[in-house]
């Protein structure tokens, strides 16, 4: 029983009270300290990038890589509105050569895009901002940290955790596994909606048309349909397996556009 009382101390439910922009919910039950999660995610990201480099798959096409990094530089200054710790994050943006239609942002601001998502969906800058903003949204709202906390709990068990509540002693392997799962499993619907909203606001504030979000999800849906028609050979976009689409997604985005279009207007015409 004592343990659950301790748990309560860690419950942080803060909805941001802003006068303008979107409203989202921060993650609960963040047992693992942010610093632990970010260090572990950073190590996993580094390993992934080194593996890609060794296989010649770390894409150096300056046109595409610089484009991604420029859009990240435009979005990032607005990130602290949703998580003030983001100011200290060591952001990274890399492009991996792969037909995978995917992108992610690990805890602590480690972003990866795959050439497959740029090429297959023929993304405009505003659409890249939509997807990057959405991914950054997951990181800012600490969805990965919440999931890692859950995974670590499952892996080592609540009894063990209660003995050494000092989570610095959680083994490297357990953390590494949790960090991988944090970007390879689907998010909950509420987390998806909130990441969409953060993406809309980051886009709008950085001068990218937030209406591009509608176009992105329409493209994603068309690709999934084409994949289904092609039968077993058809590949549904991997992005949809970690970011489940739902029928109401586009409607929710459209319903929230009036909250961010004024921000876009201000940013586009300073
Ligand atoms: Zn998502």
Short mmCIF file of C-alpha atoms and ligand atoms in Angstrom, two decimals:
data_model
loop_
_atom_site.label_atom_id
_atom_site.label_comp_id
_atom_site.label_asym_id
_atom_site.label_seq_id
_atom_site.Cartn_x
_atom_site.Cartn_y
_atom_site.Cartn_z
CA UNK A 1 0.00 0.00 0.00
CA UNK A 2 2.83 2.32 0.87
CA UNK A 3 4.15 1.94 -2.65
CA UNK A 4 0.97 3.22 -4.19
CA UNK A 5 1.11 6.26 -1.96
CA UNK A 6 4.62 6.87 -3.25
CA UNK A 7 3.33 6.47 -6.78
CA UNK A 8 0.83 9.24 -6.23
CA UNK A 9 3.66 11.64 -5.59
CA UNK A 10 4.79 11.03 -9.14
CA UNK A 11 1.43 11.57 -10.74
CA UNK A 12 1.62 14.83 -12.60
CA UNK A 13 -1.42 15.82 -14.54
CA UNK A 14 -1.02 19.27 -15.92
CA UNK A 15 -3.11 20.61 -18.72
CA UNK A 16 -1.54 23.76 -19.99
CA UNK A 17 -3.53 26.84 -19.29
CA UNK A 18 -2.77 29.00 -22.27
CA UNK A 19 -4.89 31.84 -23.46
CA UNK A 20 -4.42 30.84 -27.10
CA UNK A 21 -3.55 27.68 -28.96
CA UNK A 22 -4.45 24.07 -28.27
CA UNK A 23 -5.13 22.25 -25.00
CA UNK A 24 -3.39 18.96 -24.26
CA UNK A 25 -2.77 16.66 -21.32
CA UNK A 26 0.65 15.80 -19.94
CA UNK A 27 1.55 12.19 -19.22
CA UNK A 28 0.82 10.56 -15.87
CA UNK A 29 2.74 7.98 -13.88
CA UNK A 30 6.16 9.08 -15.01
CA UNK A 31 8.11 6.78 -12.71
CA UNK A 32 11.40 7.03 -14.55
CA UNK A 33 13.21 10.33 -14.14
CA UNK A 34 13.29 12.36 -17.37
CA UNK A 35 17.10 12.42 -17.25
CA UNK A 36 17.26 8.60 -17.17
CA UNK A 37 14.81 8.27 -20.05
CA UNK A 38 16.58 10.88 -22.18
CA UNK A 39 20.02 9.38 -21.57
CA UNK A 40 18.79 5.92 -22.52
CA UNK A 41 16.92 7.17 -25.60
CA UNK A 42 20.02 9.13 -26.64
CA UNK A 43 22.14 5.98 -26.42
CA UNK A 44 19.63 3.98 -28.45
CA UNK A 45 19.44 6.73 -31.05
CA UNK A 46 23.23 6.92 -31.26
CA UNK A 47 23.47 3.16 -31.77
CA UNK A 48 20.82 3.26 -34.48
CA UNK A 49 22.62 6.07 -36.33
CA UNK A 50 25.99 4.32 -36.09
CA UNK A 51 24.44 1.11 -37.43
CA UNK A 52 22.87 3.07 -40.30
CA UNK A 53 26.21 4.74 -41.06
CA UNK A 54 28.04 1.40 -41.13
CA UNK A 55 25.54 0.08 -43.64
CA UNK A 56 25.82 3.24 -45.75
CA UNK A 57 22.22 4.15 -44.93
CA UNK A 58 22.80 7.39 -43.05
CA UNK A 59 21.61 9.78 -45.74
CA UNK A 60 23.87 12.76 -46.43
CA UNK A 61 21.95 14.32 -49.30
CA UNK A 62 22.38 17.95 -48.22
CA UNK A 63 19.19 19.02 -49.97
CA UNK A 64 17.02 16.68 -47.90
CA UNK A 65 18.99 16.63 -44.63
CA UNK A 66 19.36 20.42 -44.54
CA UNK A 67 15.68 20.80 -45.34
CA UNK A 68 14.72 18.59 -42.38
CA UNK A 69 17.12 20.41 -40.05
CA UNK A 70 15.86 23.82 -41.17
CA UNK A 71 12.25 22.83 -40.47
CA UNK A 72 13.31 21.47 -37.06
CA UNK A 73 15.06 24.76 -36.28
CA UNK A 74 11.82 26.57 -37.10
CA UNK A 75 9.65 24.35 -34.89
CA UNK A 76 11.94 23.88 -31.87
CA UNK A 77 11.84 27.46 -30.46
CA UNK A 78 8.11 26.93 -29.77
CA UNK A 79 8.56 23.56 -28.05
CA UNK A 80 9.03 24.97 -24.54
CA UNK A 81 5.37 26.03 -24.51
CA UNK A 82 4.57 22.35 -23.98
CA UNK A 83 7.61 21.23 -21.98
CA UNK A 84 10.06 23.74 -20.59
CA UNK A 85 12.76 21.09 -20.19
CA UNK A 86 12.97 20.97 -23.98
CA UNK A 87 15.16 24.06 -23.80
CA UNK A 88 18.02 21.87 -22.54
CA UNK A 89 17.47 19.02 -25.00
CA UNK A 90 20.30 18.18 -27.38
CA UNK A 91 18.16 17.99 -30.50
CA UNK A 92 19.33 15.88 -33.42
CA UNK A 93 17.79 15.35 -36.84
CA UNK A 94 18.95 12.60 -39.18
CA UNK A 95 17.68 11.00 -42.38
CA UNK A 96 17.91 7.26 -42.94
CA UNK A 97 17.80 5.74 -46.41
CA UNK A 98 14.97 3.25 -46.25
CA UNK A 99 11.70 2.64 -48.08
CA UNK A 100 10.01 2.57 -44.70
CA UNK A 101 7.27 5.22 -44.54
CA UNK A 102 8.18 6.33 -41.06
CA UNK A 103 9.55 9.03 -38.76
CA UNK A 104 10.01 9.37 -35.02
CA UNK A 105 11.24 11.63 -32.23
CA UNK A 106 12.67 9.85 -29.21
CA UNK A 107 12.57 11.36 -25.71
CA UNK A 108 15.02 14.25 -25.47
CA UNK A 109 14.54 15.43 -29.06
CA UNK A 110 16.24 12.74 -31.15
CA UNK A 111 14.48 12.91 -34.52
CA UNK A 112 14.75 10.50 -37.44
CA UNK A 113 13.04 10.58 -40.81
CA UNK A 114 13.17 7.78 -43.37
CA UNK A 115 13.53 8.62 -47.07
CA UNK A 116 10.45 6.47 -47.70
CA UNK A 117 8.12 8.94 -46.00
CA UNK A 118 9.54 11.91 -47.94
CA UNK A 119 9.53 10.16 -51.32
CA UNK A 120 6.36 8.06 -51.13
CA UNK A 121 4.16 10.84 -49.78
CA UNK A 122 6.01 13.58 -51.72
CA UNK A 123 5.88 15.77 -48.64
CA UNK A 124 5.87 19.56 -48.94
CA UNK A 125 7.71 21.60 -46.27
CA UNK A 126 4.42 22.28 -44.49
CA UNK A 127 3.65 18.55 -44.49
CA UNK A 128 7.12 17.71 -43.14
CA UNK A 129 6.41 20.28 -40.39
CA UNK A 130 3.13 18.48 -39.65
CA UNK A 131 4.79 15.10 -39.20
CA UNK A 132 7.84 16.44 -37.37
CA UNK A 133 5.61 18.57 -35.14
CA UNK A 134 3.47 15.54 -34.36
CA UNK A 135 6.54 13.46 -33.46
CA UNK A 136 8.03 16.26 -31.37
CA UNK A 137 4.60 16.44 -29.69
CA UNK A 138 4.92 12.84 -28.49
CA UNK A 139 8.33 13.68 -27.00
CA UNK A 140 7.19 16.96 -25.39
CA UNK A 141 4.15 15.31 -23.81
CA UNK A 142 6.47 12.51 -22.63
CA UNK A 143 4.49 9.68 -24.17
CA UNK A 144 7.72 7.72 -24.63
CA UNK A 145 8.73 8.36 -21.03
CA UNK A 146 5.33 7.14 -19.83
CA UNK A 147 5.64 4.01 -21.93
CA UNK A 148 9.23 3.36 -20.81
CA UNK A 149 8.11 3.71 -17.21
CA UNK A 150 5.39 1.16 -17.86
CA UNK A 151 7.78 -1.22 -19.61
CA UNK A 152 10.36 -1.01 -16.84
CA UNK A 153 7.64 -1.70 -14.29
CA UNK A 154 6.59 -4.77 -16.26
CA UNK A 155 10.16 -5.97 -16.78
CA UNK A 156 11.44 -5.80 -13.25
CA UNK A 157 8.17 -5.97 -11.40
CA UNK A 158 6.63 -3.70 -8.86
CA UNK A 159 8.03 -5.63 -5.91
CA UNK A 160 11.60 -5.20 -7.09
CA UNK A 161 11.02 -1.58 -7.92
CA UNK A 162 9.68 -0.86 -4.47
CA UNK A 163 12.85 -2.27 -2.90
CA UNK A 164 15.20 0.01 -4.74
CA UNK A 165 13.08 2.96 -5.59
CA UNK A 166 16.26 4.58 -6.81
CA UNK A 167 15.62 4.02 -10.50
CA UNK A 168 19.23 4.79 -11.35
CA UNK A 169 19.81 1.11 -10.56
CA UNK A 170 17.54 -0.16 -13.30
CA UNK A 171 19.75 -2.20 -15.60
CA UNK A 172 20.97 -0.81 -18.88
CA UNK A 173 19.37 -3.69 -20.80
CA UNK A 174 15.95 -3.09 -19.30
CA UNK A 175 16.15 0.59 -20.15
CA UNK A 176 17.41 -0.08 -23.67
CA UNK A 177 14.55 -2.48 -24.33
CA UNK A 178 12.06 0.02 -22.96
CA UNK A 179 13.51 2.80 -25.14
CA UNK A 180 13.13 0.64 -28.24
CA UNK A 181 9.58 -0.24 -27.38
CA UNK A 182 8.88 3.43 -26.84
CA UNK A 183 9.08 4.04 -30.59
CA UNK A 184 8.01 0.67 -31.99
CA UNK A 185 4.58 0.20 -30.41
CA UNK A 186 1.37 2.04 -31.26
CA UNK A 187 0.35 5.00 -29.17
CA UNK A 188 -3.00 5.36 -27.49
CA UNK A 189 -5.66 7.30 -29.29
CA UNK A 190 -5.64 10.18 -26.80
CA UNK A 191 -1.85 10.44 -27.16
CA UNK A 192 -2.25 10.54 -30.94
CA UNK A 193 -4.85 13.31 -30.74
CA UNK A 194 -2.71 15.36 -28.37
CA UNK A 195 0.40 14.91 -30.55
CA UNK A 196 -1.68 16.10 -33.51
CA UNK A 197 -2.66 19.23 -31.57
CA UNK A 198 0.91 20.01 -30.51
CA UNK A 199 1.99 19.50 -34.13
CA UNK A 200 -0.68 21.92 -35.34
CA UNK A 201 0.43 24.62 -32.92
CA UNK A 202 4.18 24.18 -33.53
CA UNK A 203 3.52 24.34 -37.28
CA UNK A 204 1.33 27.43 -37.01
CA UNK A 205 3.70 29.31 -34.72
CA UNK A 206 6.66 28.57 -37.00
CA UNK A 207 4.85 29.88 -40.07
CA UNK A 208 3.93 26.52 -41.60
CA UNK A 209 0.35 26.14 -42.76
CA UNK A 210 -1.32 23.87 -40.17
CA UNK A 211 -3.95 22.87 -42.77
CA UNK A 212 -1.21 20.64 -44.22
CA UNK A 213 -2.08 18.17 -41.44
CA UNK A 214 -5.31 17.32 -43.25
CA UNK A 215 -3.43 16.70 -46.50
CA UNK A 216 -0.87 14.47 -44.73
CA UNK A 217 -3.49 12.17 -43.22
CA UNK A 218 -5.40 12.02 -46.50
CA UNK A 219 -2.19 10.97 -48.28
CA UNK A 220 -1.51 8.40 -45.56
CA UNK A 221 -5.03 6.98 -45.92
CA UNK A 222 -4.71 6.75 -49.71
CA UNK A 223 -1.41 4.91 -49.36
CA UNK A 224 -2.95 2.45 -46.89
CA UNK A 225 -5.85 1.83 -49.29
CA UNK A 226 -3.48 1.28 -52.21
CA UNK A 227 -1.51 -1.16 -50.05
CA UNK A 228 -4.67 -3.07 -49.16
CA UNK A 229 -5.68 -3.28 -52.83
CA UNK A 230 -2.24 -4.62 -53.77
CA UNK A 231 -2.91 -7.55 -51.42
CA UNK A 232 -0.13 -9.31 -49.58
CA UNK A 233 2.54 -7.48 -51.59
CA UNK A 234 1.08 -4.11 -50.66
CA UNK A 235 2.91 -2.42 -47.82
CA UNK A 236 0.79 -0.29 -45.49
CA UNK A 237 2.80 2.73 -44.28
CA UNK A 238 4.81 1.69 -41.19
CA UNK A 239 3.94 5.07 -39.73
CA UNK A 240 0.35 3.88 -39.38
CA UNK A 241 1.40 0.89 -37.26
CA UNK A 242 2.92 3.16 -34.61
CA UNK A 243 0.44 6.00 -35.16
CA UNK A 244 -2.92 4.31 -35.67
CA UNK A 245 -5.23 6.34 -37.83
CA UNK A 246 -8.80 6.68 -36.84
CA UNK A 247 -11.78 7.95 -38.72
CA UNK A 248 -12.25 10.98 -36.54
CA UNK A 249 -8.62 12.11 -36.80
CA UNK A 250 -9.08 14.50 -39.73
CA UNK A 251 -12.34 15.81 -38.23
CA UNK A 252 -10.56 16.54 -34.93
CA UNK A 253 -7.75 18.32 -36.76
CA UNK A 254 -10.25 20.41 -38.72
CA UNK A 255 -12.16 21.23 -35.54
CA UNK A 256 -8.95 22.55 -33.95
CA UNK A 257 -7.71 24.58 -36.91
CA UNK A 258 -9.56 27.74 -35.78
CA UNK A 259 -7.43 27.70 -32.60
CA UNK A 260 -4.16 27.78 -34.53
CA UNK A 261 -4.92 29.61 -37.79
CA UNK A 262 -4.66 33.02 -36.05
CA UNK A 263 -1.18 31.98 -34.80
CA UNK A 264 -0.26 31.04 -38.37
CA UNK A 265 -1.51 34.36 -39.67
CA UNK A 266 0.66 36.19 -37.13
CA UNK A 267 3.71 34.08 -37.89
CA UNK A 268 3.31 34.27 -41.64
CA UNK A 269 2.89 38.07 -41.63
CA UNK A 270 4.95 39.38 -38.75
ZN1 LIG B 1 1.75 9.66 -33.24
#
